[in-house]
CSV table of C-alpha atoms and ligand atoms in Angstrom, one decimal:
chain,number,residue,atom,x,y,z
A,1,UNK,CA,12.1,-15.8,-0.8
A,2,UNK,CA,11.4,-13.2,1.8
A,3,UNK,CA,15.2,-12.3,2.1
A,4,UNK,CA,15.2,-11.7,-1.7
A,5,UNK,CA,12.1,-9.6,-1.6
A,6,UNK,CA,13.7,-7.4,1.2
A,7,UNK,CA,16.9,-7.0,-0.4
A,8,UNK,CA,15.4,-5.8,-3.8
A,9,UNK,CA,13.2,-3.5,-2.0
A,10,UNK,CA,16.1,-2.0,0.0
A,11,UNK,CA,17.9,-1.5,-3.4
A,12,UNK,CA,15.0,0.1,-5.0
A,13,UNK,CA,14.7,2.4,-1.9
A,14,UNK,CA,18.4,3.4,-2.4
A,15,UNK,CA,17.5,4.6,-5.8
A,16,UNK,CA,14.6,6.6,-4.6
A,17,UNK,CA,16.5,7.8,-1.8
A,18,UNK,CA,19.3,9.0,-4.0
A,19,UNK,CA,16.8,10.5,-6.3
A,20,UNK,CA,14.7,12.4,-3.7
A,21,UNK,CA,15.0,16.2,-4.2
A,22,UNK,CA,16.9,16.1,-7.5
A,23,UNK,CA,15.8,17.3,-10.8
A,24,UNK,CA,13.9,14.3,-12.2
A,25,UNK,CA,11.7,14.1,-15.1
A,26,UNK,CA,7.9,14.0,-14.3
A,27,UNK,CA,5.1,12.9,-16.7
A,28,UNK,CA,1.4,12.8,-16.2
A,29,UNK,CA,-0.5,9.7,-16.4
A,30,UNK,CA,-4.4,9.9,-16.4
A,31,UNK,CA,-4.5,13.6,-15.4
A,32,UNK,CA,-2.3,16.4,-13.9
A,33,UNK,CA,-2.7,15.1,-10.3
A,34,UNK,CA,-1.4,11.4,-11.5
A,35,UNK,CA,2.3,11.8,-11.9
A,36,UNK,CA,5.0,9.2,-12.7
A,37,UNK,CA,8.6,10.2,-12.3
A,38,UNK,CA,11.6,8.6,-13.8
A,39,UNK,CA,12.5,7.4,-10.5
A,40,UNK,CA,9.4,5.4,-10.2
A,41,UNK,CA,10.4,3.8,-13.8
A,42,UNK,CA,14.1,3.2,-12.7
A,43,UNK,CA,12.9,1.4,-9.4
A,44,UNK,CA,10.5,-0.7,-11.4
A,45,UNK,CA,13.1,-1.7,-13.9
A,46,UNK,CA,15.6,-2.7,-11.0
A,47,UNK,CA,12.7,-4.8,-9.2
A,48,UNK,CA,11.6,-6.5,-12.4
A,49,UNK,CA,14.9,-7.3,-14.0
A,50,UNK,CA,15.8,-8.9,-10.5
A,51,UNK,CA,12.7,-11.1,-10.5
A,52,UNK,CA,13.2,-12.0,-14.3
A,53,UNK,CA,16.7,-13.1,-13.7
A,54,UNK,CA,16.3,-14.8,-10.4
A,55,UNK,CA,12.8,-16.2,-10.7
A,56,UNK,CA,12.4,-16.5,-14.5
A,57,UNK,CA,9.2,-18.6,-14.4
A,58,UNK,CA,7.2,-16.2,-12.0
A,59,UNK,CA,4.7,-13.8,-13.2
A,60,UNK,CA,5.0,-10.0,-12.4
A,61,UNK,CA,2.2,-7.3,-12.0
A,62,UNK,CA,3.9,-4.0,-11.7
A,63,UNK,CA,2.3,-0.7,-11.7
A,64,UNK,CA,4.1,1.2,-14.2
A,65,UNK,CA,3.5,-1.5,-17.1
A,66,UNK,CA,5.9,-4.4,-16.1
A,67,UNK,CA,3.4,-7.1,-16.5
A,68,UNK,CA,4.3,-10.6,-17.4
A,69,UNK,CA,1.8,-13.4,-17.4
A,70,UNK,CA,2.7,-16.8,-17.6
A,71,UNK,CA,1.6,-20.2,-16.3
A,72,UNK,CA,3.4,-19.9,-13.0
A,73,UNK,CA,1.4,-20.1,-9.9
A,74,UNK,CA,3.7,-17.3,-8.4
A,75,UNK,CA,3.0,-13.7,-9.1
A,76,UNK,CA,5.0,-10.7,-7.8
A,77,UNK,CA,2.9,-7.6,-7.2
A,78,UNK,CA,5.1,-4.5,-7.3
A,79,UNK,CA,4.3,-0.7,-6.6
A,80,UNK,CA,8.0,0.6,-7.3
A,81,UNK,CA,7.2,3.9,-5.5
A,82,UNK,CA,4.1,4.3,-3.4
A,83,UNK,CA,3.7,7.9,-2.7
A,84,UNK,CA,4.7,9.6,-5.9
A,85,UNK,CA,2.9,12.9,-5.3
A,86,UNK,CA,4.7,13.2,-2.0
A,87,UNK,CA,8.2,12.2,-3.6
A,88,UNK,CA,7.6,14.6,-6.4
A,89,UNK,CA,6.7,17.4,-4.0
A,90,UNK,CA,9.6,16.7,-1.4
A,91,UNK,CA,7.5,15.3,1.3
A,92,UNK,CA,9.5,12.5,2.8
A,93,UNK,CA,6.6,9.7,3.1
A,94,UNK,CA,6.8,7.0,0.4
A,95,UNK,CA,7.6,3.5,0.1
A,96,UNK,CA,8.3,0.4,-2.1
A,97,UNK,CA,5.9,-2.3,-2.0
A,98,UNK,CA,6.4,-5.9,-3.0
A,99,UNK,CA,4.1,-8.8,-2.6
A,100,UNK,CA,4.2,-12.3,-3.8
A,101,UNK,CA,1.3,-14.4,-4.4
A,102,UNK,CA,0.9,-18.3,-4.8
A,103,UNK,CA,-2.2,-19.4,-6.5
A,104,UNK,CA,-3.8,-16.0,-5.9
A,105,UNK,CA,-3.0,-15.9,-2.1
A,106,UNK,CA,-0.3,-13.5,-0.7
A,107,UNK,CA,2.2,-15.7,0.8
A,108,UNK,CA,5.1,-13.0,1.6
A,109,UNK,CA,5.5,-9.4,1.3
A,110,UNK,CA,7.4,-6.3,2.3
A,111,UNK,CA,6.9,-2.4,2.4
A,112,UNK,CA,10.1,-0.5,2.7
A,113,UNK,CA,9.6,2.9,4.3
A,114,UNK,CA,12.6,4.5,2.4
A,115,UNK,CA,13.3,7.7,4.4
A,116,UNK,CA,12.7,6.0,7.8
A,117,UNK,CA,14.7,3.1,6.5
A,118,UNK,CA,12.2,0.6,8.0
A,119,UNK,CA,11.4,-2.6,6.4
A,120,UNK,CA,8.0,-4.1,7.1
A,121,UNK,CA,7.8,-7.6,6.3
A,122,UNK,CA,5.6,-10.7,6.6
A,123,UNK,CA,5.4,-14.4,5.5
A,124,UNK,CA,1.8,-15.8,5.9
A,125,UNK,CA,1.6,-17.6,9.1
A,126,UNK,CA,4.7,-16.0,10.8
A,127,UNK,CA,3.6,-12.7,11.9
A,128,UNK,CA,4.5,-9.1,10.7
A,129,UNK,CA,7.7,-7.1,11.6
A,130,UNK,CA,9.0,-3.6,11.4
A,131,UNK,CA,12.7,-4.4,11.0
A,132,UNK,CA,13.0,-7.2,13.9
A,133,UNK,CA,10.2,-5.9,16.0
A,134,UNK,CA,7.1,-8.0,15.9
A,135,UNK,CA,3.9,-6.0,15.3
A,136,UNK,CA,0.4,-6.0,16.7
A,137,UNK,CA,-2.6,-3.8,15.9
A,138,UNK,CA,-4.1,-1.5,18.5
A,139,UNK,CA,-6.5,-2.6,21.1
A,140,UNK,CA,-8.9,0.4,20.9
A,141,UNK,CA,-12.5,-0.5,20.3
A,142,UNK,CA,-14.0,3.0,20.5
A,143,UNK,CA,-14.4,4.8,17.2
A,144,UNK,CA,-14.6,8.1,18.9
A,145,UNK,CA,-11.2,7.5,20.4
A,146,UNK,CA,-9.7,6.1,17.2
A,147,UNK,CA,-7.1,7.7,14.7
A,148,UNK,CA,-7.8,6.6,11.2
A,149,UNK,CA,-6.1,7.1,7.9
A,150,UNK,CA,-7.3,7.2,4.1
A,151,UNK,CA,-6.2,8.2,0.8
A,152,UNK,CA,-8.1,9.4,-2.2
A,153,UNK,CA,-7.9,8.2,-5.9
A,154,UNK,CA,-6.6,10.7,-8.6
A,155,UNK,CA,-10.2,11.2,-10.0
A,156,UNK,CA,-11.4,12.4,-6.7
A,157,UNK,CA,-12.7,15.5,-8.4
A,158,UNK,CA,-15.5,13.1,-9.6
A,159,UNK,CA,-16.2,12.0,-5.9
A,160,UNK,CA,-16.2,8.3,-6.9
A,161,UNK,CA,-18.3,6.0,-4.3
A,162,UNK,CA,-19.3,9.3,-2.4
A,163,UNK,CA,-15.5,9.2,-1.1
A,164,UNK,CA,-15.9,12.8,0.2
A,165,UNK,CA,-19.1,12.3,2.1
A,166,UNK,CA,-17.5,9.0,3.8
A,167,UNK,CA,-14.4,11.1,4.7
A,168,UNK,CA,-16.6,13.7,6.3
A,169,UNK,CA,-18.6,11.3,8.3
A,170,UNK,CA,-15.6,9.2,9.5
A,171,UNK,CA,-13.5,12.4,10.4
A,172,UNK,CA,-16.7,13.5,12.6
A,173,UNK,CA,-17.0,10.1,14.2
A,174,UNK,CA,-13.4,9.6,15.1
A,175,UNK,CA,-10.7,11.4,17.2
A,176,UNK,CA,-8.9,12.4,13.8
A,177,UNK,CA,-8.1,11.3,10.2
A,178,UNK,CA,-4.8,11.6,8.4
A,179,UNK,CA,-4.0,11.3,4.8
A,180,UNK,CA,-0.4,10.4,4.5
A,181,UNK,CA,-0.3,9.7,0.7
A,182,UNK,CA,1.1,6.1,0.7
A,183,UNK,CA,-1.5,3.5,1.2
A,184,UNK,CA,1.2,0.7,1.8
A,185,UNK,CA,2.5,2.9,4.6
A,186,UNK,CA,-1.1,3.5,5.8
A,187,UNK,CA,-1.5,-0.2,6.2
A,188,UNK,CA,1.8,-0.8,7.9
A,189,UNK,CA,0.8,1.9,10.5
A,190,UNK,CA,-2.5,0.0,11.1
A,191,UNK,CA,-0.3,-3.0,11.6
A,192,UNK,CA,2.0,-1.5,14.1
A,193,UNK,CA,-1.1,0.1,16.0
A,194,UNK,CA,-0.5,3.8,15.2
A,195,UNK,CA,-3.8,3.9,13.3
A,196,UNK,CA,-6.9,2.0,14.3
A,197,UNK,CA,-8.3,1.8,10.8
A,198,UNK,CA,-7.7,2.5,7.2
A,199,UNK,CA,-10.2,2.8,4.2
A,200,UNK,CA,-10.1,3.7,0.7
A,201,UNK,CA,-12.5,3.5,-2.3
A,202,UNK,CA,-10.5,2.7,-5.4
A,203,UNK,CA,-7.2,1.2,-4.3
A,204,UNK,CA,-4.9,-1.0,-6.9
A,205,UNK,CA,-3.4,-4.3,-6.3
A,206,UNK,CA,0.0,-3.2,-5.9
A,207,UNK,CA,-1.1,-0.5,-3.2
A,208,UNK,CA,-2.5,-3.3,-1.0
A,209,UNK,CA,-0.9,-6.6,-1.9
A,210,UNK,CA,1.8,-6.5,0.8
A,211,UNK,CA,0.3,-4.1,3.2
A,212,UNK,CA,-2.9,-6.3,3.6
A,213,UNK,CA,-0.8,-9.4,4.6
A,214,UNK,CA,1.1,-7.3,7.1
A,215,UNK,CA,-2.1,-5.9,8.8
A,216,UNK,CA,-3.5,-9.5,9.0
A,217,UNK,CA,-0.3,-11.0,10.1
A,218,UNK,CA,-0.3,-8.4,13.0
A,219,UNK,CA,-3.8,-9.4,14.0
A,220,UNK,CA,-5.9,-6.9,12.0
A,221,UNK,CA,-8.9,-7.5,9.8
A,222,UNK,CA,-9.1,-6.6,5.9
A,223,UNK,CA,-12.4,-6.7,4.2
A,224,UNK,CA,-14.5,-4.7,1.6
A,225,UNK,CA,-16.9,-2.2,3.1
A,226,UNK,CA,-19.6,-5.0,3.5
A,227,UNK,CA,-17.3,-7.2,5.7
A,228,UNK,CA,-16.5,-9.6,2.8
A,229,UNK,CA,-13.0,-11.1,2.3
A,230,UNK,CA,-11.2,-9.3,-0.6
A,231,UNK,CA,-8.6,-10.2,-3.1
A,232,UNK,CA,-5.9,-7.7,-4.3
A,233,UNK,CA,-8.5,-6.7,-7.2
A,234,UNK,CA,-11.1,-5.6,-4.8
A,235,UNK,CA,-11.3,-1.7,-5.2
A,236,UNK,CA,-12.8,-1.0,-1.9
A,237,UNK,CA,-10.6,-1.7,1.4
A,238,UNK,CA,-11.2,-1.5,4.8
A,239,UNK,CA,-8.5,-2.4,7.2
A,240,UNK,CA,-8.6,-2.1,10.9
A,241,UNK,CA,-7.7,-3.6,14.3
A,242,UNK,CA,-10.9,-5.7,14.2
A,243,UNK,CA,-12.5,-3.7,17.0
A,244,UNK,CA,-13.5,-0.8,15.2
A,245,UNK,CA,-14.4,-2.5,12.0
A,246,UNK,CA,-18.1,-2.9,12.5
A,247,UNK,CA,-18.6,0.9,13.4
A,248,UNK,CA,-16.4,1.9,10.4
A,249,UNK,CA,-18.4,-0.4,8.2
A,250,UNK,CA,-21.7,1.0,9.3
A,251,UNK,CA,-20.5,4.6,8.5
A,252,UNK,CA,-19.1,3.6,5.2
A,253,UNK,CA,-22.4,2.0,4.0
A,254,UNK,CA,-24.6,4.8,5.3
A,255,UNK,CA,-22.6,7.5,3.3
B,301,IPD,C1,-1.3,6.2,-4.4
B,301,IPD,C2,-1.1,6.3,-3.0
B,301,IPD,C3,-2.1,7.1,-2.2
B,301,IPD,C4,-3.3,6.5,-2.4
B,301,IPD,C5,-3.7,6.5,-4.0
B,301,IPD,C6,-2.5,5.6,-4.6
B,301,IPD,P1,0.9,6.0,-6.0
B,301,IPD,O1,-0.2,5.4,-5.0
B,301,IPD,O2,-0.8,5.0,-2.5
B,301,IPD,O3,-1.9,7.2,-0.9
B,301,IPD,O4,-4.3,7.3,-2.1
B,301,IPD,O5,-4.9,5.8,-4.1
B,301,IPD,O6,-2.7,5.6,-6.0
B,301,IPD,O7,0.3,6.5,-7.1
B,301,IPD,O8,1.7,7.0,-5.3
B,301,IPD,O9,1.9,5.0,-6.4
B,302,CA,CA1,0.5,3.2,-5.1
B,303,CA,CA1,3.3,3.9,-7.5
């Protein structure tokens, strides 16, 4: 199945790469910050049609509305373009994220970093890879030496979950905090040891499904802010190398 997941993610990435910088149609979703382009929709259509054809009994949960519920224990969780704001503004940081769950556990996933042509992939129990290279998280246990990454939900003007205070506290406590604009790529960068930790307060299942497995299979830890195990429907996510986890948790809970 992983070969199929990777090849359809690559094909979707091709649509996205060809659409980058062209005059595509843009619509608003919940507000003027929350965009969807015709390329998001074309990518999702390609992926969901592939699943329906090759795995007709499987369920699908895809961001732009392609939800198929059935009795299968398998569900494909799809973000057809993670990083739409970047894509729409010409910033080449975005991905395709596809995770497959069996009985609510992610068993395989891929994040395709479209413009760098890197396939991040994992099958549970078999490690995580960037193309053919095996990934491991960083070893740094000192938060003041850590480089972190985060993202903000589209209703950040409401400052949900005191997201801005959490950001202020962690940027002061660490070496740096970056904001790339694709949560799936953020998670892969934790898996490859570029970032020591990632957090976000209102993530969606398709943003994290594949990336969470990739971090865990690279030796990292993914929980909520209280250190509890999470599933893809948990909103608050903290992913780290494990060594800065407790210190990050403390700051996230105090702010
Ligand atoms: C968004 C990106 C962003 C994160 C947002 C997501 P989208 O996904 O992953 O980094 O901060 O919470 O909604 O809308 O580009 O697929
Ligand atoms: Ca997303
Ligand atoms: Ca998306």
